[in-house]
Amino acid sequence: MTKKSVSADELIAVVLKAIDDVKGVDIQLLDLREIENTVCDYFIVCTGTSNTHVNAIAAIIQKQVGKICQEKPWHVEGEAGAEWVLLDYVNIVVHVFQKHIREFYDIESLWGDAKITEIPAS
C-alpha cells in the first residue's frame, strides 16, 4: 500500500475541522512562509477550556489527520500536563493551549511578522 501525499492545505483543513468539531476556541492560522529561518510553514493555534478539553482537541486532531491524511505527528509534546500540547507535522505545527498559558507565552506576538488569519467557529 502506498502512502498518499497530502498537501499543506489539506492537512490544515483537516486540523481546523477537528478543532471545530470539539469546540476549540480562538483559532488562528499563522502563515510563516514569508519569514526567514522559521521552523515550519504554518502554526495553528487554538485554546481549550480545561486539561480534558486540551487533550480532547489534541486527540481528535491526531485521529482525524491519521484517518483522512494517513499522517502521524513527527513529535507530540505536553500531553501529560495538558496545558500546552504541541503537535508537530513538520511543516505545520499545532499548538493547543489553555487560556492562561496562551496569554503567558503569547506566541502570536512573538511571530508578529506572520500573516495571521482568524478562523471563525461554526
PDB file of C-alpha atoms in Angstrom:
ATOM      1  CA  MET A   1       0.000   0.000   0.000  1.00  0.00           C
ATOM      2  CA  THR A   2       1.411   3.389  -0.959  1.00  0.00           C
ATOM      3  CA  LYS A   3       1.005   6.357   1.290  1.00  0.00           C
ATOM      4  CA  LYS A   4      -0.827   9.232  -0.350  1.00  0.00           C
ATOM      5  CA  SER A   5       0.879  12.590  -0.388  1.00  0.00           C
ATOM      6  CA  VAL A   6      -1.131  15.248   1.394  1.00  0.00           C
ATOM      7  CA  SER A   7      -0.820  18.973   0.742  1.00  0.00           C
ATOM      8  CA  ALA A   8      -0.402  21.556   3.471  1.00  0.00           C
ATOM      9  CA  ASP A   9      -3.824  22.981   2.586  1.00  0.00           C
ATOM     10  CA  GLU A  10      -5.479  19.577   3.031  1.00  0.00           C
ATOM     11  CA  LEU A  11      -3.753  18.985   6.355  1.00  0.00           C
ATOM     12  CA  ILE A  12      -4.698  22.468   7.584  1.00  0.00           C
ATOM     13  CA  ALA A  13      -8.343  21.906   6.597  1.00  0.00           C
ATOM     14  CA  VAL A  14      -8.493  18.594   8.476  1.00  0.00           C
ATOM     15  CA  VAL A  15      -6.870  20.099  11.593  1.00  0.00           C
ATOM     16  CA  LEU A  16      -9.201  23.126  11.588  1.00  0.00           C
ATOM     17  CA  LYS A  17     -12.289  20.938  11.187  1.00  0.00           C
ATOM     18  CA  ALA A  18     -11.126  18.645  14.008  1.00  0.00           C
ATOM     19  CA  ILE A  19     -10.615  21.629  16.328  1.00  0.00           C
ATOM     20  CA  ASP A  20     -14.040  22.971  15.424  1.00  0.00           C
ATOM     21  CA  ASP A  21     -15.669  19.550  15.948  1.00  0.00           C
ATOM     22  CA  VAL A  22     -14.673  19.564  19.642  1.00  0.00           C
ATOM     23  CA  LYS A  23     -15.361  23.280  20.130  1.00  0.00           C
ATOM     24  CA  GLY A  24     -11.809  24.591  20.327  1.00  0.00           C
ATOM     25  CA  VAL A  25     -11.879  28.400  20.624  1.00  0.00           C
ATOM     26  CA  ASP A  26      -9.872  31.392  19.410  1.00  0.00           C
ATOM     27  CA  ILE A  27      -8.440  29.533  16.420  1.00  0.00           C
ATOM     28  CA  GLN A  28      -5.716  31.265  14.428  1.00  0.00           C
ATOM     29  CA  LEU A  29      -3.628  30.252  11.434  1.00  0.00           C
ATOM     30  CA  LEU A  30      -0.198  31.877  11.293  1.00  0.00           C
ATOM     31  CA  ASP A  31       1.433  31.816   7.854  1.00  0.00           C
ATOM     32  CA  LEU A  32       5.194  31.845   8.453  1.00  0.00           C
ATOM     33  CA  ARG A  33       6.312  31.237   4.852  1.00  0.00           C
ATOM     34  CA  GLU A  34       7.437  34.833   4.256  1.00  0.00           C
ATOM     35  CA  ILE A  35       9.585  34.923   7.406  1.00  0.00           C
ATOM     36  CA  GLU A  36      13.214  33.849   7.166  1.00  0.00           C
ATOM     37  CA  ASN A  37      14.603  30.984   9.243  1.00  0.00           C
ATOM     38  CA  THR A  38      11.300  29.636  10.535  1.00  0.00           C
ATOM     39  CA  VAL A  39      10.960  26.087  11.761  1.00  0.00           C
ATOM     40  CA  CYS A  40       7.831  25.409   9.706  1.00  0.00           C
ATOM     41  CA  ASP A  41       5.426  26.985   7.210  1.00  0.00           C
ATOM     42  CA  TYR A  42       2.359  27.326   9.445  1.00  0.00           C
ATOM     43  CA  PHE A  43       1.315  27.448  13.082  1.00  0.00           C
ATOM     44  CA  ILE A  44      -2.246  26.609  14.021  1.00  0.00           C
ATOM     45  CA  VAL A  45      -3.076  27.949  17.474  1.00  0.00           C
ATOM     46  CA  CYS A  46      -6.229  27.315  19.486  1.00  0.00           C
ATOM     47  CA  THR A  47      -7.481  27.302  23.050  1.00  0.00           C
ATOM     48  CA  GLY A  48      -9.156  24.616  25.127  1.00  0.00           C
ATOM     49  CA  THR A  49     -11.096  25.376  28.297  1.00  0.00           C
ATOM     50  CA  SER A  50      -9.573  22.697  30.576  1.00  0.00           C
ATOM     51  CA  ASN A  51      -6.969  19.920  30.704  1.00  0.00           C
ATOM     52  CA  THR A  52      -9.598  17.477  29.453  1.00  0.00           C
ATOM     53  CA  HIS A  53     -10.613  19.791  26.612  1.00  0.00           C
ATOM     54  CA  VAL A  54      -6.992  20.405  25.540  1.00  0.00           C
ATOM     55  CA  ASN A  55      -6.357  16.641  25.465  1.00  0.00           C
ATOM     56  CA  ALA A  56      -9.603  16.050  23.558  1.00  0.00           C
ATOM     57  CA  ILE A  57      -8.624  18.620  20.925  1.00  0.00           C
ATOM     58  CA  ALA A  58      -5.151  17.096  20.528  1.00  0.00           C
ATOM     59  CA  ALA A  59      -6.590  13.577  20.344  1.00  0.00           C
ATOM     60  CA  ILE A  60      -9.223  14.407  17.705  1.00  0.00           C
ATOM     61  CA  ILE A  61      -6.622  16.192  15.572  1.00  0.00           C
ATOM     62  CA  GLN A  62      -4.359  13.128  15.662  1.00  0.00           C
ATOM     63  CA  LYS A  63      -7.274  10.786  14.968  1.00  0.00           C
ATOM     64  CA  GLN A  64      -8.694  12.775  12.048  1.00  0.00           C
ATOM     65  CA  VAL A  65      -5.320  13.551  10.446  1.00  0.00           C
ATOM     66  CA  GLY A  66      -4.407   9.870  10.739  1.00  0.00           C
ATOM     67  CA  LYS A  67      -7.716   8.705   9.292  1.00  0.00           C
ATOM     68  CA  ILE A  68      -8.073  11.240   6.470  1.00  0.00           C
ATOM     69  CA  CYS A  69      -4.480  12.143   5.607  1.00  0.00           C
ATOM     70  CA  GLN A  70      -2.679   8.986   6.782  1.00  0.00           C
ATOM     71  CA  GLU A  71      -0.214  11.224   8.641  1.00  0.00           C
ATOM     72  CA  LYS A  72       1.094  10.940  12.184  1.00  0.00           C
ATOM     73  CA  PRO A  73       2.756  13.809  14.000  1.00  0.00           C
ATOM     74  CA  TRP A  74       6.526  13.731  13.867  1.00  0.00           C
ATOM     75  CA  HIS A  75       6.558  14.796  17.524  1.00  0.00           C
ATOM     76  CA  VAL A  76       3.975  15.374  20.273  1.00  0.00           C
ATOM     77  CA  GLU A  77       4.729  17.275  23.447  1.00  0.00           C
ATOM     78  CA  GLY A  78       2.769  18.323  26.533  1.00  0.00           C
ATOM     79  CA  GLU A  79       0.007  15.717  26.693  1.00  0.00           C
ATOM     80  CA  ALA A  80       0.781  14.815  30.305  1.00  0.00           C
ATOM     81  CA  GLY A  81       0.251  18.347  31.637  1.00  0.00           C
ATOM     82  CA  ALA A  82      -2.409  19.257  29.058  1.00  0.00           C
ATOM     83  CA  GLU A  83      -1.832  22.987  29.409  1.00  0.00           C
ATOM     84  CA  TRP A  84       0.040  23.311  26.108  1.00  0.00           C
ATOM     85  CA  VAL A  85       0.054  20.407  23.679  1.00  0.00           C
ATOM     86  CA  LEU A  86       2.234  20.733  20.598  1.00  0.00           C
ATOM     87  CA  LEU A  87       1.628  18.524  17.555  1.00  0.00           C
ATOM     88  CA  ASP A  88       4.466  18.734  15.038  1.00  0.00           C
ATOM     89  CA  TYR A  89       3.520  17.723  11.500  1.00  0.00           C
ATOM     90  CA  VAL A  90       6.895  19.046  10.218  1.00  0.00           C
ATOM     91  CA  ASN A  91       5.737  21.994   8.065  1.00  0.00           C
ATOM     92  CA  ILE A  92       2.604  22.559  10.174  1.00  0.00           C
ATOM     93  CA  VAL A  93       2.815  22.838  13.957  1.00  0.00           C
ATOM     94  CA  VAL A  94      -0.378  22.824  16.014  1.00  0.00           C
ATOM     95  CA  HIS A  95      -0.434  24.482  19.446  1.00  0.00           C
ATOM     96  CA  VAL A  96      -3.369  23.679  21.752  1.00  0.00           C
ATOM     97  CA  PHE A  97      -3.310  25.901  24.829  1.00  0.00           C
ATOM     98  CA  GLN A  98      -5.284  26.544  27.960  1.00  0.00           C
ATOM     99  CA  LYS A  99      -6.165  30.238  28.021  1.00  0.00           C
ATOM    100  CA  HIS A 100      -3.785  31.343  30.811  1.00  0.00           C
ATOM    101  CA  ILE A 101      -0.820  29.555  29.214  1.00  0.00           C
ATOM    102  CA  ARG A 102      -1.609  31.012  25.792  1.00  0.00           C
ATOM    103  CA  GLU A 103      -1.770  34.513  27.270  1.00  0.00           C
ATOM    104  CA  PHE A 104       1.515  33.985  29.132  1.00  0.00           C
ATOM    105  CA  TYR A 105       3.543  32.780  26.117  1.00  0.00           C
ATOM    106  CA  ASP A 106       1.699  34.951  23.559  1.00  0.00           C
ATOM    107  CA  ILE A 107       3.304  33.214  20.586  1.00  0.00           C
ATOM    108  CA  GLU A 108       1.189  35.241  18.173  1.00  0.00           C
ATOM    109  CA  SER A 109       3.142  38.340  19.245  1.00  0.00           C
ATOM    110  CA  LEU A 110       6.456  36.510  19.012  1.00  0.00           C
ATOM    111  CA  TRP A 111       5.627  35.811  15.374  1.00  0.00           C
ATOM    112  CA  GLY A 112       4.221  39.296  14.737  1.00  0.00           C
ATOM    113  CA  ASP A 113       5.514  39.341  11.150  1.00  0.00           C
ATOM    114  CA  ALA A 114       3.355  36.338  10.275  1.00  0.00           C
ATOM    115  CA  LYS A 115       0.142  36.698   8.337  1.00  0.00           C
ATOM    116  CA  ILE A 116      -2.498  35.790  10.944  1.00  0.00           C
ATOM    117  CA  THR A 117      -5.903  34.513   9.892  1.00  0.00           C
ATOM    118  CA  GLU A 118      -8.671  34.315  12.499  1.00  0.00           C
ATOM    119  CA  ILE A 119     -10.742  31.156  11.960  1.00  0.00           C
ATOM    120  CA  PRO A 120     -14.382  31.693  12.961  1.00  0.00           C
ATOM    121  CA  ALA A 121     -16.072  28.965  14.982  1.00  0.00           C
ATOM    122  CA  SER A 122     -19.058  27.334  13.369  1.00  0.00           C
TER     123      SER A 122
END
